[in-house]
Amino acid sequence: MKFLGSKTIETDRLILKAQTLNEQKRFWEILMIPTVNRYYLNVPIKFREKLKDWDKQEKFYQEEMMHANDSDVFKWSAFLKDTGEYIGRLSCHLAQEEDATINNPAIRDVGWVIDPKFQGNGYGSEAAKAMIDFMFQECNIEKIITGAAICNPASWKIMEKLGFERQKDTKMVQYTFLDELTETYVYIMTREHYLMLHQ
Ligand SMILES: CC(C)(COP(=O)(O)OP(=O)(O)OC[C@H]1O[C@@H](n2cnc3c(N)ncnc32)[C@H](O)[C@@H]1OP(=O)(O)O)[C@@H](O)C(=O)NCCC(=O)NCCS
């Protein structure tokens, strides 16, 4: 795998850039919207209350941004090309963050959040494809293992449109902001299959 970091990526309507501190307050505000955070699982449930407090979060984002341009960080802020507005975040993180047994940086997971104000315009699909093209075609990652709540078609339709293969077994997942477990689909895409479909 090549560690090229969060290189700027342009699509027809979007620019994806390495994150900066400038957008993080807005990202946090978006994350605090219940229709968004009901699908958030990056943080254990015990930190739920802390997440709601910007003063505590700001320090976390300040530290995270010190590594935004590191070559092993693959996280982007997405902006509209014509207005420059910030619309959300895309990431291609280690699959190990979800499954501690996966000790291989070339096996990744993906995540996406689009501001509800901008949802339903195809931006999520456009940004996700651009990021995944980059990860398979330029960074040469081996595989993506990911998932989405069955009740979240806006997310799993993106995976299906790109040709990800839905696995037979579903998985119960503890999302950060929900008390109960959520049933999710599991999707896999290998490099060979992606390049076969998209080159
Ligand atoms: C998932 C998310 C990023 C999609 O962003 P978006 O910009 O709205 O995505 P798109 O407009 O490209 O839509 C993706 C697909 O979902 C469909 N879709 C969008 N909203 C939908 C809804 N509420 N119900 C069913 N399908 C929906 C779209 O029609 C499109 O499918 P199509 O191309 O077959 O028509 C956005 O909904 C979001 O941020 N959700 C909250 C956070 C989240 O769920 N993250 C993912 C966790 S796995």
GROMACS .gro file of C-alpha atoms and ligand atoms in nm:
model
  247
    1MET     CA    1   0.000   0.000   0.000
    2LYS     CA    2   0.114   0.356  -0.071
    3PHE     CA    3   0.070   0.605   0.211
    4LEU     CA    4  -0.022   0.915   0.009
    5GLY     CA    5  -0.233   1.078   0.281
    6SER     CA    6  -0.541   1.295   0.228
    7LYS     CA    7  -0.444   1.429  -0.112
    8THR     CA    8  -0.675   1.691  -0.267
    9ILE     CA    9  -0.930   1.524  -0.494
   10GLU     CA   10  -1.157   1.705  -0.740
   11THR     CA   11  -1.483   1.574  -0.880
   12ASP     CA   12  -1.737   1.745  -1.107
   13ARG     CA   13  -1.897   1.937  -0.822
   14LEU     CA   14  -1.675   1.884  -0.518
   15ILE     CA   15  -1.329   1.935  -0.377
   16LEU     CA   16  -1.208   1.698  -0.108
   17LYS     CA   17  -0.922   1.833   0.100
   18ALA     CA   18  -0.732   1.725   0.408
   19GLN     CA   19  -0.924   1.844   0.711
   20THR     CA   20  -0.837   2.167   0.892
   21LEU     CA   21  -0.950   2.309   1.223
   22ASN     CA   22  -1.165   2.565   1.038
   23GLU     CA   23  -1.438   2.312   0.955
   24GLN     CA   24  -1.438   2.112   1.277
   25LYS     CA   25  -1.693   2.320   1.468
   26ARG     CA   26  -1.935   2.282   1.178
   27PHE     CA   27  -1.857   1.910   1.154
   28TRP     CA   28  -1.934   1.873   1.524
   29GLU     CA   29  -2.261   2.067   1.482
   30ILE     CA   30  -2.361   1.832   1.198
   31LEU     CA   31  -2.273   1.535   1.417
   32MET     CA   32  -2.500   1.664   1.691
   33ILE     CA   33  -2.803   1.639   1.460
   34PRO     CA   34  -2.992   1.322   1.564
   35THR     CA   35  -3.060   1.205   1.207
   36VAL     CA   36  -2.684   1.209   1.155
   37ASN     CA   37  -2.551   1.075   1.484
   38ARG     CA   38  -2.793   0.782   1.500
   39TYR     CA   39  -2.548   0.619   1.256
   40TYR     CA   40  -2.228   0.727   1.433
   41LEU     CA   41  -2.011   0.452   1.577
   42ASN     CA   42  -1.659   0.587   1.587
   43VAL     CA   43  -1.662   0.646   1.960
   44PRO     CA   44  -1.761   0.410   2.245
   45ILE     CA   45  -2.098   0.477   2.404
   46LYS     CA   46  -1.934   0.581   2.735
   47PHE     CA   47  -1.809   0.901   2.565
   48ARG     CA   48  -2.154   0.999   2.441
   49GLU     CA   49  -2.206   1.282   2.691
   50LYS     CA   50  -1.855   1.418   2.643
   51LEU     CA   51  -1.915   1.432   2.268
   52LYS     CA   52  -2.204   1.671   2.321
   53ASP     CA   53  -1.977   1.930   2.483
   54TRP     CA   54  -1.793   2.144   2.226
   55ASP     CA   55  -1.546   2.279   2.483
   56LYS     CA   56  -1.424   1.924   2.549
   57GLN     CA   57  -1.438   1.827   2.181
   58GLU     CA   58  -1.243   2.129   2.060
   59LYS     CA   59  -0.926   2.000   2.227
   60PHE     CA   60  -0.976   1.661   2.065
   61TYR     CA   61  -1.016   1.818   1.719
   62GLN     CA   62  -0.713   2.044   1.776
   63GLU     CA   63  -0.501   1.737   1.840
   64GLU     CA   64  -0.650   1.544   1.551
   65MET     CA   65  -0.577   1.830   1.312
   66MET     CA   66  -0.209   1.821   1.401
   67HIS     CA   67  -0.203   1.493   1.205
   68ALA     CA   68  -0.445   1.588   0.925
   69ASN     CA   69  -0.165   1.594   0.669
   70ASP     CA   70   0.017   1.282   0.786
   71SER     CA   71   0.076   1.029   0.510
   72ASP     CA   72  -0.119   0.756   0.692
   73VAL     CA   73  -0.430   0.969   0.750
   74PHE     CA   74  -0.709   0.937   0.492
   75LYS     CA   75  -0.981   1.181   0.599
   76TRP     CA   76  -1.125   1.459   0.389
   77SER     CA   77  -1.342   1.765   0.427
   78ALA     CA   78  -1.577   1.801   0.129
   79PHE     CA   79  -1.660   2.141  -0.019
   80LEU     CA   80  -1.886   2.253  -0.302
   81LYS     CA   81  -1.670   2.374  -0.586
   82ASP     CA   82  -1.889   2.663  -0.692
   83THR     CA   83  -1.968   2.817  -0.350
   84GLY     CA   84  -1.686   2.682  -0.133
   85GLU     CA   85  -1.939   2.566   0.128
   86TYR     CA   86  -1.837   2.283   0.362
   87ILE     CA   87  -2.073   1.987   0.320
   88GLY     CA   88  -1.924   1.702   0.522
   89ARG     CA   89  -1.650   1.449   0.587
   90LEU     CA   90  -1.527   1.130   0.425
   91SER     CA   91  -1.283   0.884   0.575
   92CYS     CA   92  -1.102   0.566   0.486
   93HIS     CA   93  -0.971   0.449   0.821
   94LEU     CA   94  -0.812   0.125   0.938
   95ALA     CA   95  -1.049  -0.171   0.941
   96GLN     CA   96  -0.869  -0.254   1.265
   97GLU     CA   97  -1.062   0.029   1.434
   98GLU     CA   98  -1.373  -0.189   1.396
   99ASP     CA   99  -1.210  -0.530   1.426
  100ALA     CA  100  -0.896  -0.551   1.639
  101THR     CA  101  -0.794  -0.880   1.477
  102ILE     CA  102  -0.727  -0.710   1.140
  103ASN     CA  103  -0.362  -0.617   1.165
  104ASN     CA  104  -0.313  -0.489   0.811
  105PRO     CA  105  -0.317  -0.120   0.713
  106ALA     CA  106  -0.409  -0.212   0.354
  107ILE     CA  107  -0.747  -0.336   0.477
  108ARG     CA  108  -0.962  -0.031   0.534
  109ASP     CA  109  -1.311   0.078   0.640
  110VAL     CA  110  -1.501   0.377   0.501
  111GLY     CA  111  -1.722   0.643   0.654
  112TRP     CA  112  -1.918   0.939   0.526
  113VAL     CA  113  -2.124   1.220   0.673
  114ILE     CA  114  -2.301   1.482   0.463
  115ASP     CA  115  -2.472   1.784   0.620
  116PRO     CA  116  -2.851   1.717   0.605
  117LYS     CA  117  -2.890   2.055   0.429
  118PHE     CA  118  -2.701   1.908   0.134
  119GLN     CA  119  -2.818   1.545   0.141
  120GLY     CA  120  -3.007   1.385  -0.145
  121ASN     CA  121  -2.816   1.565  -0.422
  122GLY     CA  122  -2.577   1.284  -0.504
  123TYR     CA  123  -2.287   1.449  -0.321
  124GLY     CA  124  -2.235   1.151  -0.088
  125SER     CA  125  -2.212   0.915  -0.386
  126GLU     CA  126  -1.983   1.148  -0.580
  127ALA     CA  127  -1.745   1.203  -0.288
  128ALA     CA  128  -1.741   0.836  -0.185
  129LYS     CA  129  -1.655   0.718  -0.536
  130ALA     CA  130  -1.374   0.973  -0.565
  131MET     CA  131  -1.226   0.869  -0.231
  132ILE     CA  132  -1.253   0.497  -0.303
  133ASP     CA  133  -1.107   0.539  -0.655
  134PHE     CA  134  -0.809   0.712  -0.493
  135MET     CA  135  -0.767   0.445  -0.226
  136PHE     CA  136  -0.777   0.151  -0.468
  137GLN     CA  137  -0.618   0.307  -0.777
  138GLU     CA  138  -0.347   0.528  -0.624
  139CYS     CA  139  -0.288   0.398  -0.272
  140ASN     CA  140  -0.327   0.035  -0.377
  141ILE     CA  141  -0.519  -0.076  -0.071
  142GLU     CA  142  -0.618  -0.444  -0.074
  143LYS     CA  143  -0.967  -0.445   0.059
  144ILE     CA  144  -1.249  -0.246   0.220
  145ILE     CA  145  -1.465  -0.408   0.485
  146THR     CA  146  -1.750  -0.184   0.593
  147GLY     CA  147  -2.110  -0.179   0.704
  148ALA     CA  148  -2.425   0.025   0.727
  149ALA     CA  149  -2.744  -0.001   0.929
  150ILE     CA  150  -3.015  -0.186   0.739
  151CYS     CA  151  -3.241   0.111   0.817
  152ASN     CA  152  -2.990   0.348   0.649
  153PRO     CA  153  -3.036   0.292   0.273
  154ALA     CA  154  -2.883   0.632   0.194
  155SER     CA  155  -2.550   0.486   0.304
  156TRP     CA  156  -2.568   0.125   0.183
  157LYS     CA  157  -2.700   0.232  -0.158
  158ILE     CA  158  -2.367   0.409  -0.209
  159MET     CA  159  -2.184   0.083  -0.135
  160GLU     CA  160  -2.414  -0.116  -0.363
  161LYS     CA  161  -2.386   0.131  -0.652
  162LEU     CA  162  -2.007   0.096  -0.634
  163GLY     CA  163  -2.039  -0.283  -0.649
  164PHE     CA  164  -1.956  -0.373  -0.288
  165GLU     CA  165  -2.066  -0.726  -0.207
  166ARG     CA  166  -2.321  -0.758   0.071
  167GLN     CA  167  -2.232  -1.051   0.300
  168LYS     CA  168  -2.483  -1.320   0.394
  169ASP     CA  169  -2.467  -1.254   0.769
  170THR     CA  170  -2.573  -0.926   0.926
  171LYS     CA  171  -2.396  -0.783   1.231
  172MET     CA  172  -2.536  -0.622   1.546
  173VAL     CA  173  -2.352  -0.296   1.621
  174GLN     CA  174  -2.348  -0.057   1.916
  175TYR     CA  175  -2.380   0.294   1.774
  176THR     CA  176  -2.252   0.575   1.996
  177PHE     CA  177  -2.580   0.762   2.036
  178LEU     CA  178  -2.827   0.472   2.053
  179ASP     CA  179  -2.897   0.260   2.358
  180GLU     CA  180  -3.002  -0.048   2.164
  181LEU     CA  181  -2.794  -0.249   1.917
  182THR     CA  182  -2.853  -0.186   1.545
  183GLU     CA  183  -2.861  -0.456   1.278
  184THR     CA  184  -2.620  -0.376   0.997
  185TYR     CA  185  -2.530  -0.514   0.657
  186VAL     CA  186  -2.163  -0.600   0.607
  187TYR     CA  187  -2.003  -0.514   0.272
  188ILE     CA  188  -1.669  -0.614   0.121
  189MET     CA  189  -1.483  -0.486  -0.183
  190THR     CA  190  -1.145  -0.619  -0.293
  191ARG     CA  191  -0.898  -0.426  -0.503
  192GLU     CA  192  -0.919  -0.674  -0.793
  193HIS     CA  193  -1.296  -0.654  -0.804
  194TYR     CA  194  -1.302  -0.275  -0.779
  195LEU     CA  195  -1.048  -0.229  -1.057
  196MET     CA  196  -1.237  -0.476  -1.273
  197LEU     CA  197  -1.559  -0.277  -1.227
  198HIS     CA  198  -1.421   0.075  -1.244
  199GLN     CA  199  -1.122   0.087  -1.479
  200LIG     C1  200  -2.526   0.851   0.398
  200LIG     C2  201  -2.509   0.994   0.350
  200LIG     C3  202  -2.362   1.033   0.360
  200LIG     C4  203  -2.553   1.001   0.203
  200LIG     O1  204  -2.528   1.131   0.156
  200LIG     P1  205  -2.609   1.197   0.037
  200LIG     O2  206  -2.533   1.311  -0.017
  200LIG     O3  207  -2.747   1.223   0.078
  200LIG     O4  208  -2.605   1.075  -0.069
  200LIG     P2  209  -2.663   1.068  -0.216
  200LIG     O5  210  -2.747   1.188  -0.244
  200LIG     O6  211  -2.552   1.036  -0.305
  200LIG     O7  212  -2.761   0.942  -0.204
  200LIG     C5  213  -2.713   0.812  -0.195
  200LIG     C6  214  -2.824   0.714  -0.234
  200LIG     O8  215  -2.916   0.700  -0.128
  200LIG     C7  216  -3.046   0.735  -0.169
  200LIG     N1  217  -3.109   0.803  -0.057
  200LIG     C8  218  -3.078   0.923  -0.005
  200LIG     N2  219  -3.155   0.946   0.104
  200LIG     C9  220  -3.234   0.837   0.118
  200LIG    C10  221  -3.335   0.800   0.211
  200LIG     N3  222  -3.367   0.878   0.314
  200LIG     N4  223  -3.396   0.680   0.195
  200LIG    C11  224  -3.363   0.598   0.093
  200LIG     N5  225  -3.267   0.627   0.003
  200LIG    C12  226  -3.204   0.746   0.016
  200LIG    C13  227  -3.026   0.824  -0.289
  200LIG     O9  228  -3.140   0.824  -0.373
  200LIG    C14  229  -2.904   0.760  -0.353
  200LIG    O10  230  -2.940   0.642  -0.422
  200LIG     P3  231  -2.964   0.642  -0.582
  200LIG    O11  232  -2.838   0.698  -0.642
  200LIG    O12  233  -2.990   0.500  -0.611
  200LIG    O13  234  -3.081   0.732  -0.606
  200LIG    C15  235  -2.597   1.094   0.431
  200LIG    O14  236  -2.730   1.050   0.424
  200LIG    C16  237  -2.555   1.106   0.575
  200LIG    O15  238  -2.463   1.180   0.609
  200LIG     N6  239  -2.624   1.034   0.666
  200LIG    C17  240  -2.596   1.043   0.809
  200LIG    C18  241  -2.462   0.982   0.846
  200LIG    C19  242  -2.448   0.842   0.796
  200LIG    O16  243  -2.544   0.766   0.791
  200LIG     N7  244  -2.325   0.802   0.760
  200LIG    C20  245  -2.297   0.668   0.713
  200LIG    C21  246  -2.283   0.571   0.824
  200LIG     S1  247  -2.258   0.405   0.760
   0.00000   0.00000   0.00000
